[in-house]
């Protein structure tokens, strides 16, 4: 059983920065891709950023150049550094891990609010 525990959300002014963290239990973390999604009430969950086991990254067009996803396998943790935040980045952010057998794990979600 994998547990993902998120932290780092909050209220920030437009143009500000936040760093989200997602800590995973277990030793398998380093073997698999980790993904951050976000969701606004009434809308579908949106992929924000992904990092594979080798450290290759991929981003939604809306966050390219502003967000950076990284991982520290020694700490079983993935990070999402969010800079130049905009009001439209306001959402609940979730980290996700999918194992090859199809088991799908989600963090509890962390609220990010960008507002003046």
mmCIF file of C-alpha atoms in Angstrom:
data_model
loop_
_atom_site.group_PDB
_atom_site.id
_atom_site.type_symbol
_atom_site.label_atom_id
_atom_site.label_comp_id
_atom_site.label_asym_id
_atom_site.label_seq_id
_atom_site.Cartn_x
_atom_site.Cartn_y
_atom_site.Cartn_z
ATOM 1 C CA UNK A 1 0.000 0.000 0.000
ATOM 2 C CA UNK A 2 1.329 3.408 -0.997
ATOM 3 C CA UNK A 3 0.444 6.615 0.811
ATOM 4 C CA UNK A 4 0.991 10.047 -0.677
ATOM 5 C CA UNK A 5 0.979 13.013 1.711
ATOM 6 C CA UNK A 6 0.879 16.502 0.267
ATOM 7 C CA UNK A 7 1.878 19.828 1.746
ATOM 8 C CA UNK A 8 2.723 23.372 0.732
ATOM 9 C CA UNK A 9 -0.491 24.911 -0.537
ATOM 10 C CA UNK A 10 -1.850 28.253 0.579
ATOM 11 C CA UNK A 11 -2.831 31.770 -0.374
ATOM 12 C CA UNK A 12 -0.444 33.817 -2.500
ATOM 13 C CA UNK A 13 -0.676 37.057 -4.433
ATOM 14 C CA UNK A 14 -0.455 37.076 -8.235
ATOM 15 C CA UNK A 15 3.177 36.865 -9.288
ATOM 16 C CA UNK A 16 4.126 35.008 -6.146
ATOM 17 C CA UNK A 17 5.553 31.537 -5.627
ATOM 18 C CA UNK A 18 4.690 28.357 -3.777
ATOM 19 C CA UNK A 19 6.331 24.977 -3.522
ATOM 20 C CA UNK A 20 4.214 21.871 -3.170
ATOM 21 C CA UNK A 21 5.597 18.628 -1.763
ATOM 22 C CA UNK A 22 4.303 15.082 -2.067
ATOM 23 C CA UNK A 23 5.908 12.501 0.196
ATOM 24 C CA UNK A 24 5.421 8.830 -0.650
ATOM 25 C CA UNK A 25 5.635 5.847 1.671
ATOM 26 C CA UNK A 26 7.548 2.752 0.653
ATOM 27 C CA UNK A 27 10.705 2.065 -1.298
ATOM 28 C CA UNK A 28 9.148 1.810 -4.766
ATOM 29 C CA UNK A 29 8.826 5.553 -5.259
ATOM 30 C CA UNK A 30 12.069 5.902 -7.194
ATOM 31 C CA UNK A 31 10.943 3.377 -9.811
ATOM 32 C CA UNK A 32 7.900 5.190 -11.153
ATOM 33 C CA UNK A 33 6.633 8.387 -12.674
ATOM 34 C CA UNK A 34 4.893 10.927 -10.490
ATOM 35 C CA UNK A 35 2.301 13.360 -11.735
ATOM 36 C CA UNK A 36 0.668 16.514 -10.402
ATOM 37 C CA UNK A 37 -2.903 17.305 -11.381
ATOM 38 C CA UNK A 38 -5.172 20.166 -10.417
ATOM 39 C CA UNK A 39 -8.910 20.553 -10.264
ATOM 40 C CA UNK A 40 -11.303 23.459 -10.069
ATOM 41 C CA UNK A 41 -14.876 22.821 -8.888
ATOM 42 C CA UNK A 42 -17.084 21.949 -11.832
ATOM 43 C CA UNK A 43 -14.169 21.175 -14.138
ATOM 44 C CA UNK A 44 -12.231 18.052 -15.037
ATOM 45 C CA UNK A 45 -8.979 17.267 -13.321
ATOM 46 C CA UNK A 46 -6.096 18.676 -15.397
ATOM 47 C CA UNK A 47 -2.568 17.283 -15.731
ATOM 48 C CA UNK A 48 -0.073 19.922 -14.635
ATOM 49 C CA UNK A 49 3.343 18.246 -14.652
ATOM 50 C CA UNK A 50 4.906 14.814 -14.772
ATOM 51 C CA UNK A 51 8.329 13.428 -13.944
ATOM 52 C CA UNK A 52 9.486 9.906 -14.785
ATOM 53 C CA UNK A 53 11.958 7.712 -12.938
ATOM 54 C CA UNK A 54 14.861 9.122 -14.960
ATOM 55 C CA UNK A 55 13.918 12.705 -14.152
ATOM 56 C CA UNK A 56 12.457 13.537 -17.572
ATOM 57 C CA UNK A 57 9.669 16.085 -17.237
ATOM 58 C CA UNK A 58 6.572 17.175 -19.104
ATOM 59 C CA UNK A 59 4.269 20.139 -18.496
ATOM 60 C CA UNK A 60 0.894 21.478 -19.465
ATOM 61 C CA UNK A 61 1.262 24.376 -21.889
ATOM 62 C CA UNK A 62 -0.419 26.671 -19.376
ATOM 63 C CA UNK A 63 2.404 26.237 -16.823
ATOM 64 C CA UNK A 64 5.495 25.817 -19.020
ATOM 65 C CA UNK A 65 8.232 28.211 -18.010
ATOM 66 C CA UNK A 66 6.574 28.930 -14.644
ATOM 67 C CA UNK A 67 6.339 25.548 -12.878
ATOM 68 C CA UNK A 68 9.123 23.046 -12.247
ATOM 69 C CA UNK A 69 8.619 19.475 -11.095
ATOM 70 C CA UNK A 70 11.485 17.634 -9.427
ATOM 71 C CA UNK A 71 12.056 14.590 -7.266
ATOM 72 C CA UNK A 72 14.325 13.544 -4.429
ATOM 73 C CA UNK A 73 14.387 9.761 -4.410
ATOM 74 C CA UNK A 74 16.367 9.666 -1.163
ATOM 75 C CA UNK A 75 13.450 11.436 0.528
ATOM 76 C CA UNK A 76 10.698 9.697 -1.482
ATOM 77 C CA UNK A 77 9.390 13.154 -2.321
ATOM 78 C CA UNK A 78 8.316 14.996 -5.443
ATOM 79 C CA UNK A 79 8.162 18.797 -5.564
ATOM 80 C CA UNK A 80 6.248 21.271 -7.684
ATOM 81 C CA UNK A 81 7.828 24.714 -7.657
ATOM 82 C CA UNK A 82 5.276 27.250 -8.890
ATOM 83 C CA UNK A 83 6.477 30.719 -9.847
ATOM 84 C CA UNK A 84 4.748 33.707 -11.424
ATOM 85 C CA UNK A 85 1.437 32.421 -10.163
ATOM 86 C CA UNK A 86 -1.762 33.649 -11.782
ATOM 87 C CA UNK A 87 -5.344 33.687 -10.493
ATOM 88 C CA UNK A 88 -6.173 30.956 -13.002
ATOM 89 C CA UNK A 89 -3.726 28.659 -11.208
ATOM 90 C CA UNK A 90 -6.159 28.572 -8.279
ATOM 91 C CA UNK A 91 -7.186 24.943 -7.761
ATOM 92 C CA UNK A 92 -6.775 21.918 -5.563
ATOM 93 C CA UNK A 93 -3.523 20.215 -6.519
ATOM 94 C CA UNK A 94 -3.118 16.439 -6.302
ATOM 95 C CA UNK A 95 -0.099 14.203 -6.716
ATOM 96 C CA UNK A 96 -0.561 10.817 -8.335
ATOM 97 C CA UNK A 97 1.308 7.551 -8.680
ATOM 98 C CA UNK A 98 0.194 4.759 -10.991
ATOM 99 C CA UNK A 99 1.852 1.353 -10.667
ATOM 100 C CA UNK A 100 2.336 -0.980 -13.654
ATOM 101 C CA UNK A 101 -0.432 -3.272 -12.413
ATOM 102 C CA UNK A 102 -2.846 -0.357 -12.569
ATOM 103 C CA UNK A 103 -3.020 0.512 -8.881
ATOM 104 C CA UNK A 104 -3.687 4.228 -8.711
ATOM 105 C CA UNK A 105 -2.742 6.344 -5.695
ATOM 106 C CA UNK A 106 -3.623 9.959 -4.943
ATOM 107 C CA UNK A 107 -2.547 12.486 -2.383
ATOM 108 C CA UNK A 108 -5.171 14.158 -0.233
ATOM 109 C CA UNK A 109 -4.987 17.369 -2.246
ATOM 110 C CA UNK A 110 -3.748 20.798 -1.276
ATOM 111 C CA UNK A 111 -5.519 24.081 -1.993
ATOM 112 C CA UNK A 112 -3.652 26.771 -3.904
ATOM 113 C CA UNK A 113 -5.345 30.162 -4.048
ATOM 114 C CA UNK A 114 -3.867 33.012 -6.067
ATOM 115 C CA UNK A 115 -5.583 36.263 -5.205
ATOM 116 C CA UNK A 116 -4.806 39.843 -4.268
#
